[in-house]
XYZ file of C-alpha atoms in Angstrom:
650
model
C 120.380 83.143 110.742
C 117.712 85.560 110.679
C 114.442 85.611 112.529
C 112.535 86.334 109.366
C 108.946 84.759 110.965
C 105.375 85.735 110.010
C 104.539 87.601 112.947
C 101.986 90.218 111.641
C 100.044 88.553 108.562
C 97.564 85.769 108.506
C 100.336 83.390 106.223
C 103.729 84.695 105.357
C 103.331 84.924 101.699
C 103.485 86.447 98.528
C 100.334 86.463 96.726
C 99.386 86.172 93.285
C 95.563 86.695 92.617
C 94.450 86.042 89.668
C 90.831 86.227 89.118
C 88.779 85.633 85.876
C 85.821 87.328 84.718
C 84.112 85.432 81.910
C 81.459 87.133 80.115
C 79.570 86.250 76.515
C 79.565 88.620 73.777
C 76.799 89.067 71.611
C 73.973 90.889 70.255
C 70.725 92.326 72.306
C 68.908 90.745 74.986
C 67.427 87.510 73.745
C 68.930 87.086 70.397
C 72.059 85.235 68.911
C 74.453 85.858 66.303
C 74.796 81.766 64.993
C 77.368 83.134 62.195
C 79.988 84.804 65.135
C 82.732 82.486 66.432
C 82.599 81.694 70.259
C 84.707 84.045 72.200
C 88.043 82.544 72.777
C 89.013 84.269 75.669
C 87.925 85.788 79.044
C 88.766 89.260 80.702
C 90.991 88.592 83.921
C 91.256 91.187 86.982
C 95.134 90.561 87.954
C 96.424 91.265 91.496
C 98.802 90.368 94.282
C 99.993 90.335 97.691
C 101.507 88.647 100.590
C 102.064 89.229 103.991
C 104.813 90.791 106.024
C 107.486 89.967 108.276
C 108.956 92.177 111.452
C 112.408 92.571 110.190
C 112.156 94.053 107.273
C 110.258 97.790 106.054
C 111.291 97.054 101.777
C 111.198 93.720 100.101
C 111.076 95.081 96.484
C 111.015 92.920 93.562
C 110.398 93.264 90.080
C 107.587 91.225 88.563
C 108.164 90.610 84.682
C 105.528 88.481 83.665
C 102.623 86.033 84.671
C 102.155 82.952 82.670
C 99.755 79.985 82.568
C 100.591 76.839 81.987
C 97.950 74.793 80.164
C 96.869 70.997 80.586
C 98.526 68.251 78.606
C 101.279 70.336 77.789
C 102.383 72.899 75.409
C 103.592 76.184 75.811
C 103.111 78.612 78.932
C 100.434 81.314 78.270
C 102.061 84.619 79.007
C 98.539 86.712 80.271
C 100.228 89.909 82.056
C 103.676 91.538 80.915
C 105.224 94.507 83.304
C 105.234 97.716 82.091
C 108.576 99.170 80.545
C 110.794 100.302 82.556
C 109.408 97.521 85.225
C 108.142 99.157 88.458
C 109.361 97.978 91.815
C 106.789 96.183 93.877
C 107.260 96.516 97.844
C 106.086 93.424 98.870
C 106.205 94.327 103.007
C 103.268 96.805 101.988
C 101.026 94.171 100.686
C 99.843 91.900 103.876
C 97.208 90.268 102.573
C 96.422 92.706 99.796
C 95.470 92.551 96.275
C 97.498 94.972 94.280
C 95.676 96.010 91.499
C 97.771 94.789 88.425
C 95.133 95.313 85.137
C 92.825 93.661 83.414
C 94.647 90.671 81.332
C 92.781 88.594 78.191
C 93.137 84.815 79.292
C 92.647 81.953 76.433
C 89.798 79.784 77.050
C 90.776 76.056 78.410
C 92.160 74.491 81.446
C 95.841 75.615 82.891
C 97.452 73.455 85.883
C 100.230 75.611 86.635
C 101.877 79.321 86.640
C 105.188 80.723 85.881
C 106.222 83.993 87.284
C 109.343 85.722 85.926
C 110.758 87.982 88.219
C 114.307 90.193 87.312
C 117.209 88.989 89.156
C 119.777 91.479 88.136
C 121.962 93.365 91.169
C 119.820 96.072 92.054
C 116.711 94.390 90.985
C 116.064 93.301 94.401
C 115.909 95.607 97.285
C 116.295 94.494 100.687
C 116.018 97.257 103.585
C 115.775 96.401 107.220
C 112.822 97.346 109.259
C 112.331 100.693 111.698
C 112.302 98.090 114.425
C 113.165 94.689 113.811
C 112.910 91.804 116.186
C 115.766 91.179 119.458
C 118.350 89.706 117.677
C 118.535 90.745 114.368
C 122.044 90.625 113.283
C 121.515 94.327 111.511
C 120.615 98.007 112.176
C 117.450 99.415 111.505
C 116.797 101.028 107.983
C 120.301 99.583 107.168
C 119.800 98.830 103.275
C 121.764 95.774 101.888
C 123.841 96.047 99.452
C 123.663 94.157 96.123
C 126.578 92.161 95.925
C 125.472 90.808 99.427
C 122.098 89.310 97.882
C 122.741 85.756 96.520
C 118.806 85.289 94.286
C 118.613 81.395 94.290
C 118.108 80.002 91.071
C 118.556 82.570 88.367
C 118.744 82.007 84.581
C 119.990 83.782 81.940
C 123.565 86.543 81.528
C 124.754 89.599 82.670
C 121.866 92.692 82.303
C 119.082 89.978 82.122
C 119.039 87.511 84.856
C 115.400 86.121 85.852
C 113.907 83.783 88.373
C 111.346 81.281 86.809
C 108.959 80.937 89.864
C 106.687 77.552 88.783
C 103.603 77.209 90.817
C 101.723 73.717 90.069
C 98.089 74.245 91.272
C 96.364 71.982 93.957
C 93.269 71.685 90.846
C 93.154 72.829 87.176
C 91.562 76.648 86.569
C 89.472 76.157 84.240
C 88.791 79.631 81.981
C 85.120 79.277 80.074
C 82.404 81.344 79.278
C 80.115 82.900 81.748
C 81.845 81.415 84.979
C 84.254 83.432 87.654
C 87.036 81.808 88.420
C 90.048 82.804 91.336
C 93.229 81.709 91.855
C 95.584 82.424 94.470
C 98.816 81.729 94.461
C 100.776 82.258 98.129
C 104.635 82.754 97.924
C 105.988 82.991 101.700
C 108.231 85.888 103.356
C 107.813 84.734 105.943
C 109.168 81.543 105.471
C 112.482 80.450 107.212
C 113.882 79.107 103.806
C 112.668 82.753 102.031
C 115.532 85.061 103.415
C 117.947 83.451 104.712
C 121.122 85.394 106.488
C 124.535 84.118 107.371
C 126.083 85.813 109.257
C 129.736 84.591 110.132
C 132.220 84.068 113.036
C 134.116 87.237 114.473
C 136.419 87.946 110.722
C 134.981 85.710 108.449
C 133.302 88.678 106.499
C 130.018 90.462 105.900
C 126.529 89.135 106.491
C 125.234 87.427 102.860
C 121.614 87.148 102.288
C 120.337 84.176 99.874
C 116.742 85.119 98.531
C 114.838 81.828 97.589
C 112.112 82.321 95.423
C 111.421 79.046 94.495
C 109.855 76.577 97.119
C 108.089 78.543 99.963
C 104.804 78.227 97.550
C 101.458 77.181 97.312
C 98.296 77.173 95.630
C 95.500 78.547 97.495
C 92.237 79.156 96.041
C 89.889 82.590 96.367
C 86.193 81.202 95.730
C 84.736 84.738 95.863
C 86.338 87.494 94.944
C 84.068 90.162 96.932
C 85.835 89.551 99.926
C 89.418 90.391 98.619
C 90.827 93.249 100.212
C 92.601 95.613 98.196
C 95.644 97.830 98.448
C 94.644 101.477 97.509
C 95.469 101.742 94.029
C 96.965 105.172 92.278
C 96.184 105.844 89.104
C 95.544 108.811 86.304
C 92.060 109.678 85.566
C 91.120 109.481 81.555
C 87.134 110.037 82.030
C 84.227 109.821 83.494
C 81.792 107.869 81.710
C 78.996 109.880 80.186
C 76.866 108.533 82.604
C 78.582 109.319 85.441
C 78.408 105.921 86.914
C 81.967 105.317 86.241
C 85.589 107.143 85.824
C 88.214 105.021 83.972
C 92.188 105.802 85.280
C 95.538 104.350 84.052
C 97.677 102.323 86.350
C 100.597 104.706 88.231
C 102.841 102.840 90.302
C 105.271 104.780 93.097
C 109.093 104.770 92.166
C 111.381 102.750 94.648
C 113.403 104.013 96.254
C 111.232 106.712 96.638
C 112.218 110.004 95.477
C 111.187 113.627 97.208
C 109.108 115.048 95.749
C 107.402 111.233 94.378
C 107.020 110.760 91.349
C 104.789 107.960 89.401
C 105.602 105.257 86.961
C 102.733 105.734 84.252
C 101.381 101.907 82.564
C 98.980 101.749 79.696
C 96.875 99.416 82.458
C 93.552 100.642 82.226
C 90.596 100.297 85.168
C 87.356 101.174 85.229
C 86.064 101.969 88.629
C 82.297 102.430 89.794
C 80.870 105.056 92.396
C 78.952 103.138 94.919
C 75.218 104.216 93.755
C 73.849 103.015 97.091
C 76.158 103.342 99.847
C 78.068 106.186 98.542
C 81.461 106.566 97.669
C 83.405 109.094 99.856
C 85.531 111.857 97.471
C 88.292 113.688 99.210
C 89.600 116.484 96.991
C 93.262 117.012 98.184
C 94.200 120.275 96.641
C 90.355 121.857 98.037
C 90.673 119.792 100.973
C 86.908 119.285 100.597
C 85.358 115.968 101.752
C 81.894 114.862 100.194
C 79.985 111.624 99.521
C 79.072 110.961 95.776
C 76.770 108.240 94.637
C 77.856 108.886 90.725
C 80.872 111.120 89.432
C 78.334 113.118 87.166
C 79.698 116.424 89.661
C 82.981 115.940 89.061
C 82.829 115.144 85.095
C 84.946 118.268 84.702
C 87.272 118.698 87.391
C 88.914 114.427 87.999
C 90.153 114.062 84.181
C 93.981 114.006 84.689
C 93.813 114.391 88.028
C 95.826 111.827 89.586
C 93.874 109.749 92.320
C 94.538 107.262 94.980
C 91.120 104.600 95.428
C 90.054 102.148 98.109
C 88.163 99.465 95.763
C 86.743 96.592 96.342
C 85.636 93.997 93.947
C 81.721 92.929 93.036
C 80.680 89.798 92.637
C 80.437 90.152 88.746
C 84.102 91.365 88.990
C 83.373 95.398 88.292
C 85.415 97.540 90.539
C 83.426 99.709 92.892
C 85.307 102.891 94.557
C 84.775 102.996 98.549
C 87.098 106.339 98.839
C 88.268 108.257 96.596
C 91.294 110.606 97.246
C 92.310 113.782 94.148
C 94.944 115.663 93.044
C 96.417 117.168 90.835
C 99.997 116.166 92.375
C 101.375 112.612 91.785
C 102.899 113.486 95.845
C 99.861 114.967 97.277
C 97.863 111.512 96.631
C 101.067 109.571 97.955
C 101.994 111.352 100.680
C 99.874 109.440 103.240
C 101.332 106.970 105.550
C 100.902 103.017 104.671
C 102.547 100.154 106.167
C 102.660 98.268 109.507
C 101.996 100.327 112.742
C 105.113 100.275 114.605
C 104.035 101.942 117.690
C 101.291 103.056 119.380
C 101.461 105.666 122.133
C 98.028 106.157 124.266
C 99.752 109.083 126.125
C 100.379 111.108 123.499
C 97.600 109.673 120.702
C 100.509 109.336 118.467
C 101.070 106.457 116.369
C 103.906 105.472 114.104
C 103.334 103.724 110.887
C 105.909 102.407 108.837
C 106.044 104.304 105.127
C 107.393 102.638 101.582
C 110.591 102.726 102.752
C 110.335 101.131 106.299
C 110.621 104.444 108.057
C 108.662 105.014 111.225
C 106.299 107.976 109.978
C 104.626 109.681 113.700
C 100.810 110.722 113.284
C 98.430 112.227 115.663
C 94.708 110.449 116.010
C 92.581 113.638 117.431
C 88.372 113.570 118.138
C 87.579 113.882 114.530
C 90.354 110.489 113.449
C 87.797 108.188 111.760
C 88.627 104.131 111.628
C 87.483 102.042 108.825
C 87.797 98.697 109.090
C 88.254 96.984 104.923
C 85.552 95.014 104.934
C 84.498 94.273 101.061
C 82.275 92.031 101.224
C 79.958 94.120 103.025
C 79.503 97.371 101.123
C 78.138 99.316 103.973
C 80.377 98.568 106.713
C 83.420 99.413 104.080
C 82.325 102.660 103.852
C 81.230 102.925 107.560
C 83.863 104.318 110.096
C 83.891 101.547 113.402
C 85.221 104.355 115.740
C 86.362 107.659 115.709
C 88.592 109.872 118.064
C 91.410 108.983 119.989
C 89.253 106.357 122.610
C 90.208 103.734 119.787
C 93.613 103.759 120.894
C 92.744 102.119 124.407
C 92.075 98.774 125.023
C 94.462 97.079 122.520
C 92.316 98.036 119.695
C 95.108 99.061 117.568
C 98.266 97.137 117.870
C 101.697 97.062 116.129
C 101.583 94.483 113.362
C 97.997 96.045 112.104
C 98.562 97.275 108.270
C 96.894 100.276 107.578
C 97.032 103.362 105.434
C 96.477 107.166 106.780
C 95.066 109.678 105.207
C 96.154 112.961 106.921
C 94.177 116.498 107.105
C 97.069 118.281 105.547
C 99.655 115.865 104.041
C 102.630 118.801 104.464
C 101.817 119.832 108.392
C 104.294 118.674 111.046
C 102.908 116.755 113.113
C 100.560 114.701 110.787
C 97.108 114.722 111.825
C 95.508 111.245 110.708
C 91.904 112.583 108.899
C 91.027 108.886 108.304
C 93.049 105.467 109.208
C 92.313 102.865 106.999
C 92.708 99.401 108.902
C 93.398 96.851 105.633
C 94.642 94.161 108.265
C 94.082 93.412 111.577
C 96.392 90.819 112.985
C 97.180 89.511 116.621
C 99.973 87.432 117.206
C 102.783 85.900 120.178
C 102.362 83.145 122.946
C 98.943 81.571 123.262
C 97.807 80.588 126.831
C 95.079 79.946 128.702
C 92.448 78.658 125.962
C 89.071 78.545 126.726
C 85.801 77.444 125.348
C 85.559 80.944 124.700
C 88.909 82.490 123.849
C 92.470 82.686 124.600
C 95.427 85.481 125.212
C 97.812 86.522 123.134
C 101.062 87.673 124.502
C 102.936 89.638 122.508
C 107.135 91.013 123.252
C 108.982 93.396 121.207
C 112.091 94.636 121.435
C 110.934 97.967 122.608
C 108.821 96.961 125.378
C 106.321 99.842 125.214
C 104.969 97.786 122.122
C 104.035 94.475 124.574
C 100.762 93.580 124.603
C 98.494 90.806 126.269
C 94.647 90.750 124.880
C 92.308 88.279 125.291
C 89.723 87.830 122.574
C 86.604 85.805 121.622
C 86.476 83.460 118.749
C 84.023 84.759 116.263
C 80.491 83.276 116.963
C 79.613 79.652 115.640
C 76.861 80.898 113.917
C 79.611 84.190 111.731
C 80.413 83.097 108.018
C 83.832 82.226 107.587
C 86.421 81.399 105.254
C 88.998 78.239 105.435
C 92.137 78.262 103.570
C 91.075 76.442 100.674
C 88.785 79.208 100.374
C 85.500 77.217 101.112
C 82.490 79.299 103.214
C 82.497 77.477 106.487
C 80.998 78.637 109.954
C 82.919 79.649 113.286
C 86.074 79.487 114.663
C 89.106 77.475 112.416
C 92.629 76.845 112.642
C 95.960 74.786 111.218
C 99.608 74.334 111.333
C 101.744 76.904 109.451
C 102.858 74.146 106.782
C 99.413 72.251 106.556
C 96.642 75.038 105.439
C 95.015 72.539 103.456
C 94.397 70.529 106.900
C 92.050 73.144 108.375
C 90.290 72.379 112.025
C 86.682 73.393 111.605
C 83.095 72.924 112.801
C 82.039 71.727 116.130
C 84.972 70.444 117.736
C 86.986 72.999 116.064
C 87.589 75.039 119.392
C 88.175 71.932 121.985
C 90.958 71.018 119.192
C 92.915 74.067 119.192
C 92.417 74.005 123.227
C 94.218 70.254 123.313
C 96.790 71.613 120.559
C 98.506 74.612 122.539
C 98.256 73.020 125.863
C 102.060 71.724 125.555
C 105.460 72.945 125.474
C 109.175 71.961 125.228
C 111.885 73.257 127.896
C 115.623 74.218 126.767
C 116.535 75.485 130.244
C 118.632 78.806 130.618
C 117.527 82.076 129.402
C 115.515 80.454 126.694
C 113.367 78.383 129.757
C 109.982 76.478 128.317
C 108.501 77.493 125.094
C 105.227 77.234 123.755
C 102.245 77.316 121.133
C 102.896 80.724 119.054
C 100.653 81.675 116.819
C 99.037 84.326 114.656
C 95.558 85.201 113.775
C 92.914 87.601 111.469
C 90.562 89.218 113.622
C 87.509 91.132 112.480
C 85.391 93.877 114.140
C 81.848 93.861 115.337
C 81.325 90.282 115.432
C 78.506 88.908 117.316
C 80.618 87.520 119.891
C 81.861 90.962 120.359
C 79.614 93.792 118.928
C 82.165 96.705 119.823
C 85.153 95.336 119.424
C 87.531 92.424 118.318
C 86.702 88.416 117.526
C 89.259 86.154 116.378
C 88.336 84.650 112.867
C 91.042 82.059 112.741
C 94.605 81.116 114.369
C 97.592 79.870 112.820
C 99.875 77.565 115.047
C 102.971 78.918 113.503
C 106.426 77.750 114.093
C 108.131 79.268 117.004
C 112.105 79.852 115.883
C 114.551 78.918 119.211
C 117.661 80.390 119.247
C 120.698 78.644 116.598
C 121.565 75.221 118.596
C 123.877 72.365 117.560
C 123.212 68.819 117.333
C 123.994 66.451 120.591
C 121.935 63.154 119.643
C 122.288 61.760 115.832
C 119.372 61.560 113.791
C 117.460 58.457 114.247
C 114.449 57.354 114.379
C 112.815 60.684 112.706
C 114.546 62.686 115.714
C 117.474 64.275 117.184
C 118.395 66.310 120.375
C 119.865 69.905 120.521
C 120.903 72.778 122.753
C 120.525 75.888 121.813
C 122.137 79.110 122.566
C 121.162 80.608 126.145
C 119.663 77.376 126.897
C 121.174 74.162 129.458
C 119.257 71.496 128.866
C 118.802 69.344 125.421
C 115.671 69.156 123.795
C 114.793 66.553 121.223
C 112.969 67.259 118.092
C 110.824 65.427 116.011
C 111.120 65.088 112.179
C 107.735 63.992 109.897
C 108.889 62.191 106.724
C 105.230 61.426 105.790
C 104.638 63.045 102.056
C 102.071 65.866 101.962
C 103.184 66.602 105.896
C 106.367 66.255 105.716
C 109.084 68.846 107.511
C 110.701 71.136 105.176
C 114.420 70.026 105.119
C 117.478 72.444 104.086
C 120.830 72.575 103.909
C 122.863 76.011 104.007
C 126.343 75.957 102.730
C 128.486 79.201 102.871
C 131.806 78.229 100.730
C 133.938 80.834 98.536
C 132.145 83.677 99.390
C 128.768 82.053 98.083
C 125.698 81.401 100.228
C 122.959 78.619 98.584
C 120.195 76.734 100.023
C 119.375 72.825 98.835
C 115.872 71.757 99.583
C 116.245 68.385 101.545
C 113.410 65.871 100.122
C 113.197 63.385 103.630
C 109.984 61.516 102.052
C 112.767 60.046 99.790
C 115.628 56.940 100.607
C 118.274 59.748 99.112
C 116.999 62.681 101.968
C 116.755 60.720 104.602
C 120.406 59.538 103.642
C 121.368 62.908 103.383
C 119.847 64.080 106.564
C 121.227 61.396 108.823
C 124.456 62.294 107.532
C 124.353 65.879 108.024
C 122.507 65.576 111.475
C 125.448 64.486 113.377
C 126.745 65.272 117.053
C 128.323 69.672 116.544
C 125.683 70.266 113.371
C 124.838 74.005 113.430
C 121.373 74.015 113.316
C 118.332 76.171 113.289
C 114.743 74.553 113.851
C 111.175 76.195 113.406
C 108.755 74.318 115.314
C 105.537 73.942 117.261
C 106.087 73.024 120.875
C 104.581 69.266 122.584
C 104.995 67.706 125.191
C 108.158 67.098 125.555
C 109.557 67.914 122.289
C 109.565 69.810 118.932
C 107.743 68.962 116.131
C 109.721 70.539 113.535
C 108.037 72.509 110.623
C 111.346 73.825 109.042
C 114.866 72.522 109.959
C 118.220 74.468 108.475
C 121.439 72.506 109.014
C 124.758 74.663 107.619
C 127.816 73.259 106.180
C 131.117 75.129 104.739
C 131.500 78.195 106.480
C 128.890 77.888 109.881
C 127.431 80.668 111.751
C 128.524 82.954 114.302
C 127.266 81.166 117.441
């Protein structure tokens, strides 16, 4: 089975932002029109996102349609319809970004639940290993899979126009009215061990098969303010600038996948209208002059940016305008694309070359030289956005830049060999591996690749008690936080938030053999120039994710909400703990490969009929794969995967 864990993202998880801003129509300032109707409906930003896993460079899906499902019943609201022909959407390339989708109109009422309709047709899903995936992996890098090895869980409809209903139910009504801003997130994990699943059989038994299950590995998670969304550059078309200058409106482009040479664009009819920053300036880079100046209004460039096509670092305000913190021209679709974005894969602090993963998963080498500036996406503070937190190649040292960090580059001269990196745009900046030695203070992260050269160990400072934060539910809170993979909503905070996670990652679980003791992984967002750390890294948050051992097979029956295993490598059993309490409970599945078919059954253990079915699959020689957090002792088991029919190639 593959190793497809969040290792570089704050969740694993694809996310759908939808975020609603409600304004009144009506005459001037302090009058009112009592013979016009009540506007019916609200102007809605659309995004989304997710976060990334190691294994794979393309996960690229099709998005038909968003739709809203209102309270008490009734129809689904469809609010935001795909372009035609529908534009691939690399998921690996948004971790923990908003991709800018349009501006949607959204009926006024109360909706509890979403339906996303995504194509399921061969070829409408595009699956291509990683430059470097993890030890292990049972494929090649860049190896693409091919479609009649993809098994989409779920599908609906015939031949030519199969779709996935994705149904989200949300943790609390939206409620779209007049005059009020309202978010909603809605997470949809790849990085979850029930998301990609890959069989890969005994020695004969045929190819790998890939099952791709969209529904399940989904939540609701709430954005309360949207000026702290960080957004994917968007490309786009310039139509004007506003007479003013204030403003330049552009139509939606998305890149083609695969991607072509020379790229080309997918035009929409979206429409955006993006804001200089009047205070802070917004920085303009004009590709074909390769000229660099700060504008506070586009009045300068009134003549020369219609049809250009442009590439923009936004971020949102707090009335839900669209404010431009870089700007990047051309008049070449390729000349605004051709800048390196994705995960860095490698950083070398020999040479001051580092290699960032492009569209298509491919390790892209670019020089950082004196005159490399860093930005750090921070939106919600308009001057450090636009406010470079190093430059020149000292930034390399130190761990400062790590592979799992998503970032784009913009180069000096996008067709020079090598690439010299003008600016490096740091969207995310995630540490993750083994946890030890937690302090009041801090704790190290210890991180192995398969190429060793990309092995770190850093210790870093928890934000300061007294630094603004943000819990999963999307609440302000203050200091340090952190929760299980499975259980956001459960968030450790305040106080005693730090002497908790201390207690938490103290333990571990011994298999014996090659595999030896394992312990608390986890994952975590950090975020520059905290007061804990004025030059350098703090740790916002940490995720105690699960930590995947190597396939075992059953040795003790399930009973009593447990079982023991070996695992592959290992010599001694270890047992592992099952939770069959609702709202906590692990996430159950069975994988059956029969006839050439690969399918995944969500196991329901809070139920008589799961735990039946559980007891009577969990029996002495049961393939099994487990996703846990390491105790004392034992494993407490986020995600268990037991195979029938055909089993794995141990």
């Amino acid at each position: 089975m593959q190793r497809n864990m969040l290792r570089s993202g704050l969740y694993g998880a694809l996310l759908i932002a939808l975020t609603a801003s409600l304004g009144a129509c009506g005459g001037g300032s302090g009058s009112t029109d009592l013979t016009s109707p009540p506007p019916m409906s609200g102007t809605m930003p659309l995004t989304i996102s997710d976060a990334s896993s190691d294994d794979w460079g393309t996960i690229g899906v099709k998005l038909l349609s968003i739709a809203l499902v209102p309270q008490g019943g009734g129809s689904a609201v469809t609010v935001w319809t795909a372009p035609s022909p529908a534009p691939f959407v690399n998921l690996e390339q948004l971790d923990q970004l908003g991709e800018i989708l349009g501006n949607v109109s959204v009926p006024v009422g109360t909706y509890t639940g979403a339906v996303l309709t995504i194509s399921a047709n061969p070829g409408d899903l595009l699956l291509t290993v990683a430059a470097n995936p993890e030890s292990g992996f049972p494929l090649a890098a860049g190896t693409s899979i091919a479609s009649n090895q993809i098994y989409v869980q779920g599908m609906q409809g015939s031949s030519g126009t199969f779709t996935v209903p994705v149904k989200v139910t949300f943790d609390s009504p939206l409620t779209v009215s007049t005059g009020q801003n309202n978010a909603l997130d809605l997470e949809f994990d790849l990085a979850h061990p029930a998301f990609i699943v890959g069989h890969t059989p005994p020695l004969g038994g045929g190819a790998t098969l890939w099952a791709v299950n969209f529904n399940g590995p989904v939540r609701h998670h709430p954005v309360r303010d949207i000026t702290r969304l960080v957004l994917r550059h968007t490309y786009g078309t310039v139509t004007a600038v506003a007479s003013d200058g204030k403003s330049l409106t552009i139509t939606k482009d998305f890149p083609v996948l695969p991607v072509t040479n020379p790229q080309t664009p997918i035009a929409s009819s979206l429409s955006l209208q993006i804001f200089a920053d009047a205070t802070n300036g917004t920085i303009l880079y004009d590709l074909d002059a390769k000229t660099r100046t700060v504008v506070k209004d586009f009045t300068g460039e009134a003549m020369s940016l219609p049809n250009k096509f442009v590439r923009i670092a936004a971020r949102y305000q707090v009335d839900g305008t669209l404010v431009a913190v870089r700007v990047w021209a051309s008049s070449q679709f390729s000349e605004v694309w051709l800048s390196p974005e994705g995960h860095v894969l490698h950083v070398d602090t020999t040479t001051d070359v580092i290699t960032v993963a492009d569209e298509s998963g491919v390790g892209v080498p670019v020089t950082v030289d004196a005159n490399t500036e860093f930005f750090f996406r921070t939106p919600a503070d308009a001057s450090a956005d636009t406010t470079p937190i190093a430059t020149g190649t000292g930034f390399l040292t130190s761990n400062d830049l790590v592979r799992g960090f998503k970032v784009h580059v913009s180069p000096v001269d996008a067709h020079a060999t090598p690439l010299v990196a003008q600016s490096i745009d740091i969207e995310t900046a995630a540490y993750s591996g083994r946890i030890s030695g937690a302090t009041n203070t801090g704790f190290t992260y210890n991180r192995q690749f398969a190429r060793a050269t990309d092995d770190y160990t850093v210790t870093l400072d928890y934000i300061s008690g007294a630094t603004a934060n943000i819990d999963p539910s999307g609440n302000s809170v203050m200091g340090f936080l952190w929760w299980d993979f499975t259980l956001p909503t459960l968030a450790t905070e305040g106080m005693n938030a730090v002497a908790a996670f201390v207690a938490a990652t103290n333990g571990g679980v011994d298999f014996g053999g090659t595999v030896g003791p394992q312990t608390a992984w986890g994952v975590s967002a950090a975020t520059w120039g905290d007061a804990a750390n004025p030059s350098g890294w703090s740790l916002r948050n940490a995720v105690l994710i699960p930590t995947p051992v190597p396939l075992g097979a059953v040795t003790t029956a399930f009973a009593g909400n447990s079982f023991a295993m070996t695992v592959l490598g290992g010599t001694k059993a270890a047992m592992v703990d099952v939770s069959t309490t609702a709202q906590s409970a692990t996430l159950v599945y069975q994988v059956d490969r029969s006839n050439g078919i690969i399918t995944i059954s969500p196991i329901d253990v809070t139920t008589s009929s799961g735990l039946a079915a559980i007891t009577a699959g969990l029996v002495p020689g049961t393939a099994v794969k487990v996703f846990g957090v390491p105790q004392a002792g034992s494993l407490k088991a986020y995600v268990l995967v037991y195979f029938t029919g055909m089993l794995p190639s141990f």
